[in-house]
Short mmCIF file of C-alpha atoms and ligand atoms in Angstrom, two decimals:
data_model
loop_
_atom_site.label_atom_id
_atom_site.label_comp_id
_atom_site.label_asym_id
_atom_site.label_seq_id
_atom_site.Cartn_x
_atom_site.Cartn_y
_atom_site.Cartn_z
CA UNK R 1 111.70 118.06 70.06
CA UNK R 2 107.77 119.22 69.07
CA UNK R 3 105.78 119.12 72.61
CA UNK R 4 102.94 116.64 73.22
CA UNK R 5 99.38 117.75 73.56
CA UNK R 6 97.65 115.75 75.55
CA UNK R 7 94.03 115.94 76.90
CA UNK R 8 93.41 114.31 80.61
CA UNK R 9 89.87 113.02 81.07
CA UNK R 10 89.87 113.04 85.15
CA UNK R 11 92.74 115.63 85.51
CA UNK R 12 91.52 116.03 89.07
CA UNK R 13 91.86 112.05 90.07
CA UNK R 14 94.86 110.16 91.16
CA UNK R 15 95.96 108.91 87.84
CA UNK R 16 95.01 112.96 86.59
CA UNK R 17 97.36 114.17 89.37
CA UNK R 18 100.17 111.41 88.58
CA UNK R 19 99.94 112.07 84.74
CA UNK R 20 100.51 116.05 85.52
CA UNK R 21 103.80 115.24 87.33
CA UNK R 22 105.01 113.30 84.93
CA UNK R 23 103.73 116.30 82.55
CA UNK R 24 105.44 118.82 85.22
CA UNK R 25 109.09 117.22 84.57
CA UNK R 26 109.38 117.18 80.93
CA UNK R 27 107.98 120.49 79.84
CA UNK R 28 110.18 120.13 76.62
CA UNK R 29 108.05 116.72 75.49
CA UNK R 30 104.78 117.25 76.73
CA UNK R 31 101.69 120.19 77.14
CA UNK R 32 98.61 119.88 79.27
CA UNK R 33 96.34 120.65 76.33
CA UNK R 34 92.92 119.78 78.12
CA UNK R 35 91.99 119.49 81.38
CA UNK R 36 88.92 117.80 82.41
CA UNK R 37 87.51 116.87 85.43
CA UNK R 38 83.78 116.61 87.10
CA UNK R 39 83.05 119.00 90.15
CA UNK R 40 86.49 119.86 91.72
CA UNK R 41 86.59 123.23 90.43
CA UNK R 42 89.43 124.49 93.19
CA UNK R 43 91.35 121.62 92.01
CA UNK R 44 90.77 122.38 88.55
CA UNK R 45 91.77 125.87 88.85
CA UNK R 46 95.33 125.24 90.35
CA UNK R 47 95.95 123.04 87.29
CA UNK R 48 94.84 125.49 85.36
CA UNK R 49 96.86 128.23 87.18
CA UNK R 50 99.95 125.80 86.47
CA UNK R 51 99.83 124.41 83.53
CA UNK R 52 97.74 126.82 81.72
CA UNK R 53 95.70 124.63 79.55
CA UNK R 54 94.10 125.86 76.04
CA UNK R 55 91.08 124.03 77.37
CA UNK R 56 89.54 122.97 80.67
CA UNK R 57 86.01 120.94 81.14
CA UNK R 58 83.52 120.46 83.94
CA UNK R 59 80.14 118.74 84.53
CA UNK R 60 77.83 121.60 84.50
CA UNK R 61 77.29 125.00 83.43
CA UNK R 62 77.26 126.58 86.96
CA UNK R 63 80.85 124.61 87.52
CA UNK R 64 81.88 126.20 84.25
CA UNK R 65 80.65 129.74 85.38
CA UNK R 66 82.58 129.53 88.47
CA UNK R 67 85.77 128.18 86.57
CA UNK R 68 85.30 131.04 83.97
CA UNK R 69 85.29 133.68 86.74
CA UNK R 70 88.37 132.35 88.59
CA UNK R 71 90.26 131.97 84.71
CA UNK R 72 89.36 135.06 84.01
CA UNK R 73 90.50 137.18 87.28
CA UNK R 74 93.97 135.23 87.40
CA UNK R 75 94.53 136.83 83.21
CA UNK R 76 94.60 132.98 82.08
CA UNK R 77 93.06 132.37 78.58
CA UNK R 78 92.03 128.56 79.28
CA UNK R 79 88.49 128.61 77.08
CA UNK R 80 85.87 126.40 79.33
CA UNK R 81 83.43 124.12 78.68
CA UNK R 82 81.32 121.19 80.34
CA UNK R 83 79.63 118.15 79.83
CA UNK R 84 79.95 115.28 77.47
CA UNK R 85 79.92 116.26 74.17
CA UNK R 86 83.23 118.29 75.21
CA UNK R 87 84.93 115.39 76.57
CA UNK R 88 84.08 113.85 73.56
CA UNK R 89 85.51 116.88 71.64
CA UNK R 90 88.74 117.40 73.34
CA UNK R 91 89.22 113.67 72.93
CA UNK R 92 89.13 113.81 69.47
CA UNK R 93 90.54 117.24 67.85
CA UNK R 94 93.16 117.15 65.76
CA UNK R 95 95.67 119.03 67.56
CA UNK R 96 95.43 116.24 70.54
CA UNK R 97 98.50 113.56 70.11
CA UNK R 98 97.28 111.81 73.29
CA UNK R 99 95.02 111.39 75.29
CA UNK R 100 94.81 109.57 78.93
CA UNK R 101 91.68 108.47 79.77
CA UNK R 102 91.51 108.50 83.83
CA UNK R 103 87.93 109.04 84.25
CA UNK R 104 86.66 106.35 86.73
CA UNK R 105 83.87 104.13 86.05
CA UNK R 106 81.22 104.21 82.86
CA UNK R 107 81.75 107.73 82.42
CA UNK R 108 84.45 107.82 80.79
CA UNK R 109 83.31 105.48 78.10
CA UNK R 110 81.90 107.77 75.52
CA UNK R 111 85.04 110.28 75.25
CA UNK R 112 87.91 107.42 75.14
CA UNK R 113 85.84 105.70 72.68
CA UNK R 114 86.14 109.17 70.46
CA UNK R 115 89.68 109.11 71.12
CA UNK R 116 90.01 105.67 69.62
CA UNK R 117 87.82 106.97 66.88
CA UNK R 118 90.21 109.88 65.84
CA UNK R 119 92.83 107.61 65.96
CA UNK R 120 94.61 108.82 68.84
CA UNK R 121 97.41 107.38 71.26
CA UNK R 122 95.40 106.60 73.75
CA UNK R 123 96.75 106.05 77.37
CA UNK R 124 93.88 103.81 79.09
CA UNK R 125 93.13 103.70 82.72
CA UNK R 126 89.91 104.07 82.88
CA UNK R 127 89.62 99.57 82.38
CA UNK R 128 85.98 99.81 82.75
CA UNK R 129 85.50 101.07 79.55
CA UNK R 130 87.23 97.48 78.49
CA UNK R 131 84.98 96.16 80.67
CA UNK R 132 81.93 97.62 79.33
CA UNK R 133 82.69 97.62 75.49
CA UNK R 134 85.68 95.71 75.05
CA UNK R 135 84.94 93.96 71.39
CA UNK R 136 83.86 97.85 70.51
CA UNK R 137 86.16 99.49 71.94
CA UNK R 138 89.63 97.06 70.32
CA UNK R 139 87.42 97.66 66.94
CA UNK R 140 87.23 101.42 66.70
CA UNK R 141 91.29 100.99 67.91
CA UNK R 142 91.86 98.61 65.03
CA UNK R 143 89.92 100.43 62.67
CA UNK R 144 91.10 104.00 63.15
CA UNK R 145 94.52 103.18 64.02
CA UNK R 146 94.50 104.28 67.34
CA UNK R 147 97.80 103.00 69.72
CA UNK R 148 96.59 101.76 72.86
CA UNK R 149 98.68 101.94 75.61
CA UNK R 150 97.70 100.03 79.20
CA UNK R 151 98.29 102.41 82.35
CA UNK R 152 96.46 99.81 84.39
CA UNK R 153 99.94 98.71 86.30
CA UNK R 154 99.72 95.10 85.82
CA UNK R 155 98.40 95.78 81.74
CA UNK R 156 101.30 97.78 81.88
CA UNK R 157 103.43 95.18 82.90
CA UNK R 158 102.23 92.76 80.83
CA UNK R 159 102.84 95.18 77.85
CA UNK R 160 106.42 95.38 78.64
CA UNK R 161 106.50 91.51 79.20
CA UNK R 162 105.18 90.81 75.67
CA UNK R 163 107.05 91.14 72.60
CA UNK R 164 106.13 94.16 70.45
CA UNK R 165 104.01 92.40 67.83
CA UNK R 166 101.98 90.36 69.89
CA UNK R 167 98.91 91.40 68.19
CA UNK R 168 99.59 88.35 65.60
CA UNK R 169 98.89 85.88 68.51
CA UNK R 170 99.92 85.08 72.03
CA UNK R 171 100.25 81.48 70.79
CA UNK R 172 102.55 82.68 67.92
CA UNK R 173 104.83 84.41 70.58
CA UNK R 174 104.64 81.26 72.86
CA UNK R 175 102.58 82.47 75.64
CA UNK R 176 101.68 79.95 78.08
CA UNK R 177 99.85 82.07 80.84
CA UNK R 178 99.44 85.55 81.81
CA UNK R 179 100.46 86.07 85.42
CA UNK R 180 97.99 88.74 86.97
CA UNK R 181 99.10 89.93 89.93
CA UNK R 182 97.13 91.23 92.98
CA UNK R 183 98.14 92.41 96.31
CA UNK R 184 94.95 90.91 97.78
CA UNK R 185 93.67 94.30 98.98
CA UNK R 186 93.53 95.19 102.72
CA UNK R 187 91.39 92.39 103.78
CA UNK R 188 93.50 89.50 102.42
CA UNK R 189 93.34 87.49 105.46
CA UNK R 190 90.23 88.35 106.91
CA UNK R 191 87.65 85.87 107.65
CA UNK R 192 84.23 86.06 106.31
CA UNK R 193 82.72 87.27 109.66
CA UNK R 194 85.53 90.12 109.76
CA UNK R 195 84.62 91.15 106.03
CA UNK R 196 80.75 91.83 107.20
CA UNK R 197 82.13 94.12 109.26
CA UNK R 198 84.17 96.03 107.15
CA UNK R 199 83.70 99.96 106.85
CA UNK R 200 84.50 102.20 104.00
CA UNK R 201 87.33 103.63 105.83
CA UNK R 202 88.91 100.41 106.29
CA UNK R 203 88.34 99.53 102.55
CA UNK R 204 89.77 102.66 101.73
CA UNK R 205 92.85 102.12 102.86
CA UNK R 206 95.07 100.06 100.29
CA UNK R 207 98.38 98.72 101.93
CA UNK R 208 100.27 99.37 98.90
CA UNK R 209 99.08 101.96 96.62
CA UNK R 210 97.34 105.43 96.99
CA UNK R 211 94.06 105.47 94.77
CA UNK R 212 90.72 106.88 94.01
CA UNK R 213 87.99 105.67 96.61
CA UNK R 214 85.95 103.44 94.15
CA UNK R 215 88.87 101.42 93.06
CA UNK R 216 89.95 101.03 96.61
CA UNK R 217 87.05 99.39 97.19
CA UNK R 218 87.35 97.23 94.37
CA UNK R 219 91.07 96.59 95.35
CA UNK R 220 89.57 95.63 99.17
CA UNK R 221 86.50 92.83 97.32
CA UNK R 222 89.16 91.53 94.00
CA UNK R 223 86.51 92.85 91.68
CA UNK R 224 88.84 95.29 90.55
CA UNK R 225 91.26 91.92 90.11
CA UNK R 226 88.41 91.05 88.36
CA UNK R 227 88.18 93.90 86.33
CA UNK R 228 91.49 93.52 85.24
CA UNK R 229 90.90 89.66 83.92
CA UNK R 230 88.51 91.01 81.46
CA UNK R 231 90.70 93.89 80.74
CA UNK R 232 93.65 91.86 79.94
CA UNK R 233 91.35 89.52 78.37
CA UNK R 234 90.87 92.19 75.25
CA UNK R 235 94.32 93.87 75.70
CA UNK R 236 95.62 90.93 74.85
CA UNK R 237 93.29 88.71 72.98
CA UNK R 238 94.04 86.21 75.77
CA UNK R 239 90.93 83.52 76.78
CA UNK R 240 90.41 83.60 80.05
CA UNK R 241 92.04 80.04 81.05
CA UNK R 242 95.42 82.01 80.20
CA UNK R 243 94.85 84.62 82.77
CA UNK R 244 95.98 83.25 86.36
CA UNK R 245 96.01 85.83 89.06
CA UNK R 246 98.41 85.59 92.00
CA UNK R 247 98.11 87.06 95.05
CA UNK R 248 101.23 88.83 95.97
CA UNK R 249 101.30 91.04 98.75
CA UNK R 250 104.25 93.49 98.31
CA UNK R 251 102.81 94.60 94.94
CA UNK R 252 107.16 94.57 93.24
CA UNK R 253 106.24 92.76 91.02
CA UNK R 254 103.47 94.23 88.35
CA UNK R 255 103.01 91.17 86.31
CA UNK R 256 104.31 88.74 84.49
CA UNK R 257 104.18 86.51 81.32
CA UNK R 258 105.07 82.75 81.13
CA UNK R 259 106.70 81.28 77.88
CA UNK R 260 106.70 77.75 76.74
CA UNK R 261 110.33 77.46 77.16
CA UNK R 262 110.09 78.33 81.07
CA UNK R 263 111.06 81.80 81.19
CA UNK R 264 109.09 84.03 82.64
CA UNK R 265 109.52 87.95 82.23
CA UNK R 266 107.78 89.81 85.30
CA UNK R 267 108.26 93.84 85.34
CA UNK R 268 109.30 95.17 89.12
CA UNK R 269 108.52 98.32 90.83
CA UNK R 270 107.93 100.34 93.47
CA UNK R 271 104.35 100.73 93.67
CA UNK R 272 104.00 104.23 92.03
CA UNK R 273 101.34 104.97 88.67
CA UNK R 274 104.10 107.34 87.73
CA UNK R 275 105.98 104.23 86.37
CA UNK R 276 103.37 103.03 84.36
CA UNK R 277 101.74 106.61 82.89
CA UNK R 278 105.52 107.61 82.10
CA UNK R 279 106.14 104.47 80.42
CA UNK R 280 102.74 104.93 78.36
CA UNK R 281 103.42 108.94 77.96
CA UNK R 282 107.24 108.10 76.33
CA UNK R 283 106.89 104.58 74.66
CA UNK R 284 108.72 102.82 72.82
CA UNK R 285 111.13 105.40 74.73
CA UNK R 286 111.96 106.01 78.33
CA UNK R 287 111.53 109.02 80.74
CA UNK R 288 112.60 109.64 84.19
CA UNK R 289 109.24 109.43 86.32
CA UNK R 290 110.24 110.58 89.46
CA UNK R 291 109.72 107.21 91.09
CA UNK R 292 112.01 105.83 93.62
CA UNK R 293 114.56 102.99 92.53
CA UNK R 294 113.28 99.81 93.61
CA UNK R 295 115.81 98.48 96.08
CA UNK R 296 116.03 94.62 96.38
CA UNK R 297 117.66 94.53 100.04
CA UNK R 298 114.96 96.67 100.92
CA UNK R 299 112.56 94.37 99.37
CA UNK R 300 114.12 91.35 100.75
CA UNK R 301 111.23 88.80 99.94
CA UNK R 302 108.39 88.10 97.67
CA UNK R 303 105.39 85.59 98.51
CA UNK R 304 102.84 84.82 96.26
CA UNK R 305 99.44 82.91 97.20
CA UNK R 306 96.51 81.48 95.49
CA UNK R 307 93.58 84.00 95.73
CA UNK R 308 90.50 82.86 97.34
CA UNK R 309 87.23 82.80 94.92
CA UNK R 310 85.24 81.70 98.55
CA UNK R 311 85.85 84.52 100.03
CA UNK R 312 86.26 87.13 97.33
CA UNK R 313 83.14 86.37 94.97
CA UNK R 314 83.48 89.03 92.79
CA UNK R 315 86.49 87.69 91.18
CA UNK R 316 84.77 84.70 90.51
CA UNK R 317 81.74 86.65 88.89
CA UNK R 318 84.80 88.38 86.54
CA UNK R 319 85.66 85.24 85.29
CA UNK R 320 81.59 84.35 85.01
CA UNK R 321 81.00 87.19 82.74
CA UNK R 322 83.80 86.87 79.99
CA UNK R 323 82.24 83.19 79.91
CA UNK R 324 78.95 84.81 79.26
CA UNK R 325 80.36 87.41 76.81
CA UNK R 326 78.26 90.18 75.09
CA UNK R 327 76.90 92.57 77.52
CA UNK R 328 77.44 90.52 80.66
CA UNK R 329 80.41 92.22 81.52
CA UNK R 330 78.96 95.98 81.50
CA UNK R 331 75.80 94.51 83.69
CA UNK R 332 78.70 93.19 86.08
CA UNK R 333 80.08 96.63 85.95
CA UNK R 334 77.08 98.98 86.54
CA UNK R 335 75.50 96.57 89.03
CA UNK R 336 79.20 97.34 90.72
CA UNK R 337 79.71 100.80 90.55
CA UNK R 338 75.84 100.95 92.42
CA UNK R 339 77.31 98.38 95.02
CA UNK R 340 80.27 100.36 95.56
CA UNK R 341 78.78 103.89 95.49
CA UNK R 342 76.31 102.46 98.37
CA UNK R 343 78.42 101.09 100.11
CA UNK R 344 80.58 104.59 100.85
CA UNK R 345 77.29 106.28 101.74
CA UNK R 346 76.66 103.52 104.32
CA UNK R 347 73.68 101.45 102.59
CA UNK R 348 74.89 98.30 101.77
CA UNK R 349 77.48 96.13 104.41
CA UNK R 350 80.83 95.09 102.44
CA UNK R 351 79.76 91.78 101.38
CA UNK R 352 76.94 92.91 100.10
CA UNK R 353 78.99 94.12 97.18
CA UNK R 354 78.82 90.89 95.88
CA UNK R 355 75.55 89.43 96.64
CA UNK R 356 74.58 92.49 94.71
CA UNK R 357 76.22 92.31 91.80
CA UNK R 358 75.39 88.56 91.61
CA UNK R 359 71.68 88.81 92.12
CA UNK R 360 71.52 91.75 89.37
CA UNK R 361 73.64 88.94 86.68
CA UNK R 362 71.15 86.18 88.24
CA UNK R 363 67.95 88.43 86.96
CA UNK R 364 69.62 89.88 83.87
CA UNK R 365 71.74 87.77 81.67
CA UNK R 366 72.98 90.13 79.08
CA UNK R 367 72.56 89.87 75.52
CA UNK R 368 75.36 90.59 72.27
CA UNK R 369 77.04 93.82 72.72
CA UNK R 370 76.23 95.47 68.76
CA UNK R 371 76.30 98.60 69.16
CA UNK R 372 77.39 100.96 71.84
CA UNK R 373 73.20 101.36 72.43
CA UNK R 374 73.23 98.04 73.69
CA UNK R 375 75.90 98.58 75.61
CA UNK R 376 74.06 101.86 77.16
CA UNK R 377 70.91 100.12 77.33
CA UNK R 378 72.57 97.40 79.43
CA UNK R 379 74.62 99.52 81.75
CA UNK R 380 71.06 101.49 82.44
CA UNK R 381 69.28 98.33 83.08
CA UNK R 382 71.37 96.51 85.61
CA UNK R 383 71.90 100.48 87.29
CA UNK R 384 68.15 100.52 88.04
CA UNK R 385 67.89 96.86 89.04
CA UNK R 386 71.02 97.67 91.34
CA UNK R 387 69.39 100.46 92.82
CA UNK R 388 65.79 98.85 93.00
CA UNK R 389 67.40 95.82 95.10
CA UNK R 390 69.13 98.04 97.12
CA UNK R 391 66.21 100.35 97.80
CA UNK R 392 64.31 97.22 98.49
CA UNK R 393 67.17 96.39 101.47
CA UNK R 394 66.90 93.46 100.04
CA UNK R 395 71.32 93.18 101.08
CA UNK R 396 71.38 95.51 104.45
P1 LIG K 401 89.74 109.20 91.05
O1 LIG K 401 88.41 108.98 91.69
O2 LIG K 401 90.87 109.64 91.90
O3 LIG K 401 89.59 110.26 89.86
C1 LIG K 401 88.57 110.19 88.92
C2 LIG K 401 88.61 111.37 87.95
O4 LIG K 401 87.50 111.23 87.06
C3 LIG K 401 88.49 112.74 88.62
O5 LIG K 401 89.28 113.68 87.93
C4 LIG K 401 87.01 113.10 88.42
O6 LIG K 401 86.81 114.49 88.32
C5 LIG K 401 86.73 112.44 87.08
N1 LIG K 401 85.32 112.06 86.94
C6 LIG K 401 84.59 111.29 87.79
N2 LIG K 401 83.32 111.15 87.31
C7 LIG K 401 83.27 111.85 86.17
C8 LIG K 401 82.24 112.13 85.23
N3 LIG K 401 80.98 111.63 85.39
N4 LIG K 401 82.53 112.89 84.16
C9 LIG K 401 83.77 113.39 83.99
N5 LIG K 401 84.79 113.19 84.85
C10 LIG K 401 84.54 112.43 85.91
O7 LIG K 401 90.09 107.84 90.29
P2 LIG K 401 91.53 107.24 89.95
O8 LIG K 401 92.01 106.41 91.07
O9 LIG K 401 92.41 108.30 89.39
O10 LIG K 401 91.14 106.22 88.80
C11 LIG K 401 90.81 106.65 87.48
C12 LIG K 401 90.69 105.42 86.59
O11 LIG K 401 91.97 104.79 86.52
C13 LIG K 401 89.73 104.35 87.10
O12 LIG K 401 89.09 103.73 86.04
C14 LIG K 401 90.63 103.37 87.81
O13 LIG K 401 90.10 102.06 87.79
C15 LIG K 401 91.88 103.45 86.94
N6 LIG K 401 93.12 103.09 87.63
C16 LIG K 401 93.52 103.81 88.71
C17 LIG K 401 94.69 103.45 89.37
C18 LIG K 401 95.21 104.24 90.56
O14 LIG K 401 96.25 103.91 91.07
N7 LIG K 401 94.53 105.27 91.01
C19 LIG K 401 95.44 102.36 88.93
C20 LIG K 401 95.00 101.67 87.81
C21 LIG K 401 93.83 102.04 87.16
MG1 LIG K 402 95.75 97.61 88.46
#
């Protein structure tokens, strides 16, 4: 069998670490080719001990000095870079097969984007950059032939739910709904006067699933529910009146897709990314994961709930902003990665997550998303409105 290479953008994250382990127990298939991460050079430098990557990237120059020094006293011969452009670069040479793009938030737009450019197979979980370019982003897949593969759990899910060509039409393959599911995040039965007083710890800690602190933030407000509506939205080609999310609090099932003739096909789990990121790593085959059978006994019970666009605005602004279209989504986006990044360092309260992010789509409506400039240019704006209003204290 000829090995993999694969490039991780975010090597360092959750999804990074997951992808590695699923790397770690099929030497024969797979090669950490490039390793890329932002500032956690100690981190960096055990994967590198490991896995002994041909490449490995970091933000800065000084990063990549003190990466270089470490590389070179240990006798590896991983060459090291930083910034952008090399993101971009190990995306996108030709001896990558795959990449998985686990970057969080905007940054990770640019390089996945030159993935789907070179045509890669490109394992996404990184949904903002759906979010933020979604009509450019299923283009340059279309157009350079790139296979996209969902990581995002529930994508995942959905993937497995839907036939194999269901790029001719989910009306052609009798889709009546896509069921999105959520857990409904730590705070699924708070009242409004308990979410005001919610602290990042608390929003932090996800009941079900171990993640990166921005999307367990997003987890604890439903944005990143929301997130996932517009992801699925150009997954899929689905409109938005086909994507129903459902609160279900064990997070078994994944998602699920309803048929005209009743059926419904769900994919079950235990919560674990390694299900999903082996699935994408192996399809249209198989792999062991490492992940713990599901048992049913165990499981004994699944509820499922309506979610609550009251108390959990930013779902509702999701579902706003694929109304709008063009660039509304990436304004939604920055305005929330400012929201969330303030609210860790203590600046803005929990709700004001989403009086944030609506008072930035309030002032800034968004225009067609052209070009990826536009999409830049949009991002940038709603950023500096974000962090103007929250300068102002106009939410403390
Ligand atoms: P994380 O915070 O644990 O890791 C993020 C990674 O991105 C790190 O390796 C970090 O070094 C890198 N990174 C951050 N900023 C960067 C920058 N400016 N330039 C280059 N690299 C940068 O996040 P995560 O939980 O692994 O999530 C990664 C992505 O996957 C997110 O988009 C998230 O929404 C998505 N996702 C995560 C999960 C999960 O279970 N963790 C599930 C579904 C989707
Ligand atoms: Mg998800």
């Amino acid at each position: 069998m000829t090995q993999q290479n694969i490039t991780i953008l975010g090597s360092t994250g959750s999804i990074g670490v997951s992808t590695l382990d699923v790397i770690r127990r099929h030497p024969d298939r797979y090669r950490a080719y490039a390793l890329c991460a932002h500032s956690q050079v100690d981190k960096l430098f055990e994967q590198c001990v490991e896995f002994r990557p041909v490449f490995a990237v970091v933000r800065d120059e000084q990063l990549a000095a003190q990466l270089v020094e470490r590389c070179r006293a240990a006798g590896l011969c991983t060459e090291v870079s930083h910034g952008t452009a090399a993101l971009a670069d190990l995306a996108s040479r030709p001896e990558v097969d795959a990449v998985m793009a686990a970057i969080v938030g905007a940054a990770g737009l640019e390089p996945t984007l030159a993935a789907a450019r070179a045509g890669k197979k490109v394992m996404l979980a990184n949904k903002e950059v759906l979010v933020m370019a979604g009509e450019l982003f299923m283009h340059a897949v279309h157009e350079h032939g790139a296979t996209l593969l969902p990581v995002d759990s529930e994508h995942n899910a959905i993937f497995q739910a839907l036939p194999v060509d269901f790029s001719r039409g989910l009306d052609q393959c009798g889709v009546q709904k896509i069921l999105l599911t959520a857990s409904g995040g730590p705070f699924r039965n708070a009242s409004l006067d308990d979410l005001a007083q919610v602290t990042p710890e608390q929003a932090c800690a996800h009941p079900n699933w171990v993640m990166g602190r921005k999307i367990s933030v997003d987890s604890a407000t439903l944005m990143n529910k929301g997130l996932e509506v517009i992801e699925a939205h150009w997954l899929f080609s689905a409109p938005p009146e086909l994507i129903q999310v459902v609160v279900h609090p064990q997070s078994v099932i994944h998602s699920a897709v309803q048929y005209v003739d009743g059926s419904v096909l769900a994919q079950l789990g235990n919560p674990d990314m390694r299900t999903p990121i082996a699935y994408a790593m192996a399809w249209p085959e198989r792999i062991a994961a490492g992940v713990e059978p599901l048992d049913l006994f165990k499981v004994g019970r699944l509820d499922f709930f309506e979610p609550d666009f009251k108390r959990f605005r930013c779902l509702q602004l999701a579902y706003d902003v694929l109304h709008r279209g063009g660039t509304a989504p990436a304004i939604l986006n920055a305005a929330n990665e400012v929201a969330v990044a303030s609210f860790l360092d203590g600046l803005l309260p929990f709700l004001g997550i989403a009086r944030l992010n609506e008072a930035v789509l309030e002032r800034l409506p968004g225009g067609p998303e052209g070009s990826l400039g536009d999409v830049v240019a949009a991002d940038a704006e709603a950023r500096a409105l974000a962090g103007q209003l929250i300068r102002d204290r106009c939410f403390a």
